[in-house]
Amino acid sequence: MSKTLKRAVLFLLALCLILSVAACSKPAAPETKEPETKPAAETPKQEEPKKEEELKKEEEPKQEEQPEEEDMGLLISKEPVEFTFFYNVSAADDGQWDVLKEAARLTNVNLTVTLAKNANFTEAWNLMLASGELTDFVNSYWPDQVTKFGVEGAFAPINEYLDIMPHFKAFLDANPDARRSMTSYDGNIYYIPLMPDGNASYGWFIRNDWLEKLGLEVPYTKEELYDVFTAFRTQDPNGNGEQDEVPYFSGRRSQGIDFLLPMWNAYPYWYAENGTVKFGPLQPEYKEAMKNIAQWYAEGLIDKEIFTRGGSARADLLGNNLGGSTHEWIGSTAAFNDSLADQVEGLDFEPMAPPEGREPVRRSAAYTYGWSVSTQCKDIETAMKYLDFWFTEEGRRLANFGIEGVHYDLVDGVPVFKEELLADPDFKSNLVAAGAQPEFGFKQDFAYEAQWLNDIAREGQKLYEEHEEWFLPLFPELGSLRTPEEFEQYSALYTPIETYVDETVQQWILGLKDVDETYDAFVAQLQTLNVDEVIAVQQAAYDRYMAG
Ligand code: CA
């Protein structure tokens, strides 16, 4: 238990680090995922004998139970219902979000957040689960933990209530990948995660003004990219008489290197091919990629400080008119054109297609965090209906855009944020402080984000969204699909493997080790670290995912 908890804490810390770096939205790790080869149609019916009732998905649930009630609208209960909610409350919030209050006004179900301001969420979560006294609703960040406690009986299997959750059920039917992602190895659904919208979050950017100055076309193949980077490096596009340009940079340290791998058809970590789970570093394409990237680095095409540059990379290298290209969040990267306009003359940092048309970062079908209903809840059915509310049109709009008339107006049926709110540079954090974009189970609507992006970001977003074929398949989150034994095995074995890969990659790129001379020993060492056992564990969980 304590080992598992420690890991959960470490995982949360890592997550927090990633989240704090990626200010504009949640990070999608550059993982890969099996293409949607499975038809959307059928999902296994683990739930009890409720199949026929599920067919009536257009019916409002309360109409089934109370046929005399003509129209309760969004009301879930005629009498006010109070539930407790274990949710992360930051220093800026008090848990009294306007959005939850609005949901209470619409549904007659009110959630009171019980966790103290500034409490350590992970610690408090573990204490609560250990105590066996749970709040009605529980937010969490770790599918493996939710699954473990769910199987032990702490959380209600949501799939057994789908007949009274018509909107959520319709969502699951239309989104089989999301359904697979939240289904546990025992076939039950113990939590509903936050689910992002669309594929694109990251994109490639290049100094378009530098290309024009040097008379170059936007590169597409890796050979073209190499030539452009060489020109950036040697032809002084910033015009200061020095060869000080940094053609490719990244604030993502090792990930910055990972983003280059697709050009050589290589994958940094896990991916699946025709149903078979593979570990990228073991494949021949990986060796080829490392050889080339090390060469690019040696020639000065990649930032010498790529492993240490960190989160300020864009501000530093664009702000000092040195950086030529990066792969980053589209929204926040495009924003540098505005924020640095007075500082860097002619700065035109534009989105471009991913080299070779292979984009490694894709939004996942579901994030790892979401909420559950505890089995101690006195009225589980009402609680489930409340989960369902967030999948109604009104509930989804409330979660995404806040409150109508306060945060947005409906214009021709489309939510448009109030101009005076959008004008505030803290717009996003103000919206979140009101309770919108919560970290519980709802389906995001990218339109909320699109409204506060600048034109360059909107164009970039559109460019990527229009090219589904660019996105490499995303390897699914398998946390809820591992048995406790597999989870133990995976967590014990994988961390040393990951660390060893990271260290070796740095040595190769920095030129401390020769790729050709040391790659075979690298593979041998991975085998000593039991990589084959981890692959087998991944395969077992992945098979469950695909069967789901
Ligand atoms: Ca220069």
XYZ file of C-alpha atoms and ligand atoms in Angstrom:
549
model
C 0.000 0.000 0.000
C 2.554 2.566 1.068
C 4.660 1.875 -2.020
C 1.642 2.363 -4.201
C 0.776 5.578 -2.422
C 4.279 6.868 -2.807
C 4.030 6.189 -6.490
C 0.691 7.938 -6.648
C 2.252 10.967 -4.975
C 5.194 10.903 -7.360
C 2.845 10.588 -10.271
C 0.801 13.563 -9.089
C 3.954 15.600 -8.593
C 5.026 14.771 -12.114
C 1.570 15.646 -13.369
C 1.655 18.964 -11.513
C 5.015 19.766 -13.055
C 3.697 19.092 -16.517
C 0.533 21.051 -15.815
C 2.391 24.057 -14.483
C 4.606 24.159 -17.563
C 1.670 23.883 -19.899
C -0.368 26.832 -18.829
C -2.895 26.938 -21.619
C -4.450 23.520 -21.390
C -3.792 19.971 -20.324
C -0.768 18.277 -21.780
C -1.134 15.353 -24.030
C 2.038 13.387 -23.579
C 3.639 12.484 -26.861
C 2.387 8.980 -26.666
C 0.861 6.924 -29.362
C -2.403 5.167 -29.599
C -3.831 2.356 -31.597
C -5.803 3.587 -34.586
C -9.521 3.322 -34.291
C -9.663 0.005 -36.020
C -12.490 -1.291 -33.873
C -15.971 -0.397 -35.013
C -17.807 1.951 -32.708
C -20.808 -0.298 -32.520
C -20.811 -2.867 -29.772
C -19.446 -2.686 -26.289
C -19.595 -5.622 -23.923
C -22.505 -5.552 -21.545
C -20.867 -6.050 -18.186
C -23.756 -4.421 -16.478
C -26.634 -6.398 -15.066
C -29.990 -7.015 -16.751
C -30.704 -3.504 -17.934
C -30.184 -3.840 -21.642
C -33.738 -3.224 -22.760
C -34.070 -0.118 -20.652
C -30.874 1.265 -22.097
C -32.509 1.354 -25.464
C -34.798 4.136 -24.324
C -32.044 6.670 -24.364
C -34.116 9.621 -25.520
C -36.337 9.371 -22.485
C -35.554 11.629 -19.590
C -34.773 9.342 -16.662
C -37.285 10.895 -14.266
C -40.051 10.318 -16.755
C -39.481 6.606 -16.470
C -39.729 6.701 -12.731
C -42.415 9.303 -12.376
C -44.600 9.099 -15.445
C -47.051 11.577 -13.907
C -44.317 14.230 -13.976
C -44.720 15.910 -17.332
C -41.599 18.010 -17.570
C -39.005 18.561 -14.907
C -36.585 20.096 -17.386
C -33.134 19.598 -15.996
C -34.398 19.106 -12.453
C -33.164 15.838 -11.034
C -35.095 16.019 -7.792
C -38.164 17.970 -6.710
C -36.651 18.425 -3.272
C -33.153 19.902 -2.885
C -30.492 17.215 -2.486
C -27.141 17.782 -0.804
C -24.028 15.793 -1.594
C -20.472 16.047 -0.354
C -17.662 16.313 -2.864
C -13.985 15.617 -2.429
C -12.340 17.993 -4.877
C -9.061 19.842 -5.175
C -9.451 23.357 -3.830
C -6.640 25.752 -4.623
C -5.529 28.760 -2.639
C -7.492 31.032 -4.956
C -10.768 29.176 -4.534
C -13.022 28.338 -1.654
C -14.950 25.555 -3.346
C -18.022 27.764 -3.695
C -17.873 27.907 -7.456
C -20.625 29.770 -9.265
C -20.792 26.980 -11.813
C -21.647 24.366 -9.169
C -24.253 26.744 -7.731
C -25.757 27.210 -11.177
C -25.826 23.435 -11.598
C -27.642 23.231 -8.248
C -30.149 25.849 -9.409
C -30.840 23.849 -12.582
C -30.882 20.343 -11.077
C -31.758 20.842 -7.399
C -28.631 18.864 -6.533
C -25.972 20.760 -4.614
C -22.393 19.666 -4.094
C -20.428 20.922 -1.126
C -16.688 20.609 -1.386
C -15.287 19.141 1.816
C -11.564 19.380 1.263
C -9.926 22.277 3.064
C -8.331 25.065 1.118
C -4.671 24.346 0.403
C -4.938 20.793 1.723
C -2.588 18.246 0.188
C -5.002 16.535 -2.159
C -3.077 13.292 -2.583
C -2.430 12.867 1.112
C -6.030 13.652 2.004
C -7.306 11.325 -0.733
C -5.239 8.417 0.561
C -6.295 9.098 4.142
C -9.938 9.201 3.156
C -9.757 5.949 1.188
C -7.864 4.277 4.024
C -10.418 5.493 6.579
C -13.249 3.905 4.611
C -15.404 6.999 5.131
C -15.964 8.535 1.755
C -17.701 11.645 0.494
C -20.551 11.129 -1.975
C -18.509 12.315 -4.952
C -14.772 11.742 -5.139
C -12.434 13.393 -7.594
C -9.173 11.650 -8.379
C -6.226 11.633 -10.740
C -5.115 8.006 -10.912
C -7.117 5.432 -12.899
C -5.177 2.546 -11.349
C -6.070 3.668 -7.818
C -9.698 4.329 -8.667
C -9.862 0.875 -10.219
C -8.204 -0.784 -7.239
C -10.623 0.798 -4.754
C -13.548 0.423 -7.152
C -13.002 -3.319 -7.449
C -12.783 -3.476 -3.652
C -16.230 -1.866 -3.480
C -15.500 1.779 -2.641
C -16.966 3.207 -5.858
C -20.271 2.464 -7.570
C -20.015 0.855 -11.039
C -21.396 3.647 -13.218
C -22.148 1.232 -16.060
C -24.890 -0.350 -13.947
C -26.813 2.940 -13.992
C -26.658 3.784 -17.688
C -30.429 3.357 -18.049
C -30.915 6.484 -15.925
C -27.982 8.292 -17.585
C -29.249 8.712 -21.163
C -26.920 11.559 -22.113
C -23.815 9.900 -20.770
C -24.815 6.627 -22.373
C -25.307 8.335 -25.728
C -21.882 9.890 -25.307
C -20.282 6.501 -24.617
C -22.000 4.968 -27.627
C -20.648 7.729 -29.839
C -17.138 7.673 -28.323
C -15.879 4.092 -28.040
C -12.283 5.217 -27.403
C -13.395 7.275 -24.432
C -15.440 4.338 -23.170
C -12.490 1.978 -23.470
C -10.252 4.467 -21.667
C -12.442 4.664 -18.571
C -13.353 0.968 -18.376
C -11.530 -1.072 -15.755
C -10.033 -4.529 -16.172
C -13.113 -6.059 -14.499
C -15.355 -4.458 -17.130
C -16.827 -1.797 -14.840
C -16.627 1.977 -15.115
C -15.697 3.503 -11.762
C -15.060 7.085 -12.817
C -15.931 9.565 -15.518
C -12.886 11.484 -16.711
C -12.531 14.879 -18.277
C -12.508 14.390 -22.025
C -10.792 16.779 -24.420
C -12.108 17.841 -27.806
C -10.325 17.442 -31.128
C -6.869 16.140 -31.992
C -4.674 19.204 -32.111
C -2.985 20.802 -29.149
C 0.646 20.966 -30.249
C 2.004 22.074 -33.588
C 5.221 22.962 -35.371
C 6.188 26.630 -35.685
C 8.832 28.303 -37.819
C 10.181 31.839 -38.276
C 8.370 32.671 -41.471
C 10.156 36.041 -41.679
C 13.499 34.203 -41.650
C 12.369 31.892 -44.447
C 11.366 34.904 -46.520
C 14.575 36.743 -45.780
C 16.654 33.773 -46.965
C 14.360 33.007 -49.910
C 13.386 29.577 -48.563
C 10.198 27.567 -48.803
C 8.413 26.116 -45.786
C 10.133 22.721 -45.259
C 8.193 19.474 -45.216
C 10.535 16.500 -45.663
C 13.305 15.868 -43.148
C 15.850 16.706 -45.848
C 14.150 20.064 -46.457
C 14.011 20.714 -42.731
C 17.712 19.907 -42.439
C 18.515 22.367 -45.240
C 16.385 25.124 -43.703
C 17.922 24.599 -40.262
C 21.400 24.684 -41.819
C 20.531 27.948 -43.543
C 19.216 29.409 -40.277
C 22.434 28.318 -38.625
C 24.851 29.678 -41.223
C 23.174 32.588 -43.061
C 22.504 35.010 -40.230
C 18.750 35.552 -40.658
C 18.595 37.731 -37.519
C 21.083 40.030 -39.205
C 23.459 40.700 -36.315
C 26.547 39.462 -38.168
C 26.958 36.409 -35.935
C 26.108 32.753 -36.393
C 24.169 32.750 -33.150
C 20.826 31.395 -34.396
C 19.336 28.316 -32.721
C 17.382 26.538 -35.491
C 15.419 24.055 -33.333
C 14.684 24.596 -29.674
C 12.308 23.211 -27.099
C 11.457 23.890 -23.508
C 10.514 20.244 -23.080
C 13.953 18.773 -22.448
C 13.906 15.064 -23.483
C 10.501 15.532 -25.061
C 12.058 18.117 -27.342
C 14.125 15.283 -28.822
C 11.131 12.916 -28.831
C 9.238 15.317 -31.098
C 11.868 14.771 -33.803
C 11.608 10.967 -33.822
C 8.566 10.686 -36.139
C 10.655 12.012 -39.026
C 12.451 8.650 -38.946
C 9.298 6.667 -38.163
C 10.492 6.091 -34.615
C 8.523 6.272 -31.352
C 9.871 7.443 -28.006
C 7.976 4.973 -25.799
C 4.923 2.765 -26.288
C 2.978 2.246 -29.455
C 0.971 -0.523 -31.037
C 1.130 -1.951 -34.507
C -1.603 -4.308 -35.694
C -2.559 -5.069 -32.114
C 1.005 -5.731 -30.967
C 2.459 -3.482 -28.266
C 5.974 -2.285 -29.023
C 8.565 -0.346 -27.078
C 10.007 2.294 -29.394
C 13.651 2.291 -28.229
C 13.987 -1.397 -29.170
C 13.119 -0.826 -32.838
C 15.680 -0.274 -35.620
C 14.016 3.024 -36.579
C 14.941 4.358 -33.154
C 18.638 3.753 -33.703
C 18.438 5.469 -37.085
C 16.642 8.468 -35.543
C 19.206 8.777 -32.757
C 22.099 8.729 -35.224
C 20.559 11.515 -37.263
C 19.447 13.660 -34.331
C 22.898 13.372 -32.741
C 24.342 14.537 -36.061
C 21.947 17.513 -36.207
C 22.918 18.397 -32.670
C 26.629 18.184 -33.473
C 26.079 20.551 -36.401
C 24.390 23.129 -34.187
C 20.913 22.664 -35.668
C 19.478 21.763 -32.258
C 19.784 23.973 -29.193
C 22.968 23.069 -27.295
C 20.993 23.563 -24.094
C 17.937 21.588 -25.126
C 18.081 19.332 -22.038
C 18.356 22.213 -19.585
C 16.553 25.107 -21.269
C 13.214 24.504 -19.565
C 9.952 26.412 -19.613
C 11.360 29.808 -20.582
C 12.747 28.530 -23.908
C 10.254 30.383 -26.083
C 10.444 33.653 -24.166
C 14.267 33.549 -24.176
C 15.000 32.332 -27.680
C 12.212 34.185 -29.479
C 12.615 37.242 -27.287
C 16.327 37.443 -28.128
C 15.639 36.829 -31.811
C 17.621 33.574 -31.815
C 15.155 30.662 -32.082
C 14.039 29.397 -35.490
C 11.574 26.573 -34.910
C 9.871 24.602 -32.180
C 7.070 22.157 -31.529
C 4.762 23.370 -28.780
C 1.273 24.323 -27.647
C -0.328 26.085 -30.592
C -2.247 28.696 -28.594
C 0.470 29.898 -26.261
C 3.182 29.754 -28.948
C 1.213 31.847 -31.419
C 0.686 34.395 -28.624
C 4.408 35.267 -28.660
C 3.821 37.067 -31.955
C 1.733 39.573 -29.974
C 3.675 39.722 -26.743
C 7.063 40.160 -28.481
C 5.870 42.377 -31.342
C 7.566 45.493 -29.937
C 10.704 43.642 -28.909
C 11.554 41.646 -32.050
C 11.140 43.486 -35.325
C 9.294 41.509 -37.957
C 8.753 38.468 -35.726
C 6.476 36.123 -37.642
C 6.374 32.741 -35.916
C 3.929 30.690 -37.940
C 2.454 27.205 -37.615
C 3.565 24.719 -40.249
C 2.765 21.122 -41.140
C 4.655 18.544 -39.078
C 7.780 17.368 -40.948
C 7.016 14.309 -43.068
C 3.356 14.822 -42.095
C 3.803 12.943 -38.829
C 2.506 14.682 -35.714
C 3.371 12.925 -32.448
C 1.158 14.815 -29.996
C -2.515 14.092 -30.154
C -5.153 14.828 -27.580
C -6.248 11.643 -25.902
C -9.848 10.455 -25.822
C -9.910 10.876 -22.048
C -7.656 12.342 -19.404
C -6.687 10.392 -16.293
C -8.609 12.572 -13.865
C -12.298 12.546 -13.169
C -14.912 11.711 -10.578
C -16.604 8.739 -8.980
C -19.657 8.134 -6.813
C -18.864 6.338 -3.577
C -20.931 3.311 -2.584
C -21.569 5.052 0.741
C -23.619 7.712 -1.016
C -27.170 7.540 0.372
C -28.796 8.142 -3.000
C -26.604 6.694 -5.706
C -29.274 6.992 -8.406
C -29.647 10.732 -7.897
C -25.871 11.048 -7.859
C -25.665 9.185 -11.174
C -28.307 11.464 -12.685
C -26.194 14.394 -11.591
C -23.168 12.914 -13.408
C -25.433 12.606 -16.422
C -26.481 16.269 -16.178
C -22.968 17.297 -17.243
C -23.548 15.445 -20.523
C -26.757 17.318 -21.345
C -26.374 20.237 -23.749
C -26.913 22.701 -20.881
C -24.590 20.909 -18.496
C -21.834 20.644 -21.058
C -22.193 24.343 -21.895
C -22.060 25.221 -18.203
C -18.865 23.210 -17.715
C -17.234 24.696 -20.792
C -18.397 28.292 -20.885
C -19.687 29.130 -17.424
C -23.033 30.813 -16.841
C -25.234 32.203 -19.580
C -25.665 35.952 -19.236
C -22.709 36.177 -16.882
C -19.824 34.668 -18.836
C -21.354 34.239 -22.260
C -24.382 34.972 -24.398
C -25.984 32.603 -26.848
C -25.657 34.082 -30.330
C -27.546 32.023 -32.921
C -27.331 29.120 -30.509
C -23.560 29.451 -30.111
C -22.027 30.492 -26.762
C -19.980 33.671 -27.188
C -17.969 34.945 -24.243
C -18.674 38.482 -23.047
C -16.238 40.837 -24.742
C -15.346 42.654 -21.558
C -14.367 39.337 -19.937
C -12.321 38.236 -22.956
C -10.436 41.538 -22.837
C -9.010 40.632 -19.426
C -5.598 38.946 -19.795
C -6.599 36.709 -16.874
C -9.725 35.599 -18.701
C -8.950 31.880 -18.560
C -8.071 31.826 -14.868
C -11.115 33.953 -14.035
C -13.300 31.472 -15.877
C -11.728 28.557 -14.024
C -12.112 30.409 -10.713
C -15.843 30.586 -11.421
C -15.828 26.788 -11.730
C -15.844 26.367 -15.500
C -13.441 23.886 -17.099
C -13.482 21.760 -13.934
C -11.290 18.694 -13.540
C -14.192 16.284 -13.401
C -16.110 14.287 -15.957
C -17.414 16.303 -18.888
C -16.730 16.644 -22.585
C -14.721 19.708 -23.458
C -15.760 21.916 -26.347
C -12.796 23.352 -28.173
C -14.894 26.381 -29.101
C -14.336 27.715 -25.599
C -10.587 27.866 -26.191
C -10.855 29.101 -29.774
C -12.430 32.349 -28.602
C -9.372 33.565 -26.759
C -6.763 32.421 -29.275
C -5.224 34.943 -31.646
C -5.664 34.577 -35.413
C -2.344 32.795 -35.913
C -3.280 30.189 -33.310
C -6.738 29.750 -34.785
C -5.216 29.200 -38.226
C -2.701 26.727 -36.802
C -5.387 24.873 -34.924
C -7.475 24.685 -38.083
C -4.499 23.505 -40.158
C -3.887 20.568 -37.828
C -7.530 19.689 -37.231
C -8.050 19.496 -40.981
C -5.352 16.833 -41.271
C -6.448 13.840 -39.259
C -3.911 11.785 -41.235
C -0.976 13.687 -39.720
C -1.624 12.429 -36.214
C 0.203 9.341 -35.116
C -2.034 6.871 -33.313
C -2.106 7.513 -29.605
C -1.206 4.740 -27.241
C -4.074 4.591 -24.734
C -3.900 5.260 -21.023
C -3.951 1.737 -19.556
C -4.043 2.580 -15.840
C -7.523 1.205 -15.200
C -6.924 -1.867 -17.366
C -4.112 -3.405 -15.333
C -4.854 -5.893 -12.599
C -3.288 -5.006 -9.220
C -0.559 -7.593 -9.881
C 0.179 -6.134 -13.289
C 0.188 -2.674 -11.828
C 2.768 -3.679 -9.199
C 4.903 -5.331 -11.838
C 4.645 -2.414 -14.217
C 5.469 0.248 -11.658
C 8.380 -1.702 -10.212
C 9.986 -2.456 -13.562
C 9.184 0.457 -15.814
C 10.699 3.411 -13.963
C 14.300 2.113 -14.131
C 13.797 1.359 -17.823
C 12.528 4.840 -18.532
C 15.365 6.408 -16.584
C 17.946 4.323 -18.435
C 16.498 5.276 -21.833
C 16.465 8.978 -20.908
C 20.058 8.912 -19.701
C 21.310 7.037 -22.749
C 19.484 9.320 -25.175
C 21.119 12.342 -23.573
C 24.546 10.728 -23.857
C 23.956 9.947 -27.533
C 22.664 13.402 -28.417
C 25.371 15.212 -26.486
C 27.964 13.066 -28.289
C 29.233 11.376 -25.109
C 28.466 7.962 -26.600
C 28.423 6.822 -30.205
C 25.062 5.431 -31.270
C 26.466 2.772 -33.629
C 28.978 1.549 -31.096
C 26.635 1.370 -28.102
C 23.143 0.632 -29.389
C 23.427 -3.173 -29.051
C 24.643 -2.856 -25.461
C 21.712 -0.499 -24.821
C 19.249 -3.146 -26.021
C 20.984 -5.798 -23.940
C 20.736 -3.599 -20.851
C 17.012 -3.048 -21.461
C 16.596 -6.815 -21.534
C 18.499 -7.107 -18.268
C 16.001 -4.593 -16.866
C 13.210 -7.025 -17.884
C 11.762 -4.925 -20.655
C 10.137 -8.052 -22.124
C 8.149 -8.563 -18.938
C 6.888 -4.972 -19.060
C 5.938 -5.417 -22.707
C 3.923 -8.510 -21.760
C 2.100 -6.587 -19.018
C 1.364 -3.751 -21.428
C 0.120 -6.208 -24.021
C -2.307 -7.814 -21.546
C -3.819 -4.457 -20.597
C -3.861 -3.323 -24.201
C -5.715 -6.474 -25.265
C -8.401 -5.678 -22.675
C -8.584 -2.151 -24.012
C -9.086 -3.366 -27.567
C -11.659 -5.941 -26.486
C -13.614 -3.263 -24.560
Ca 22.905 35.965 -36.360
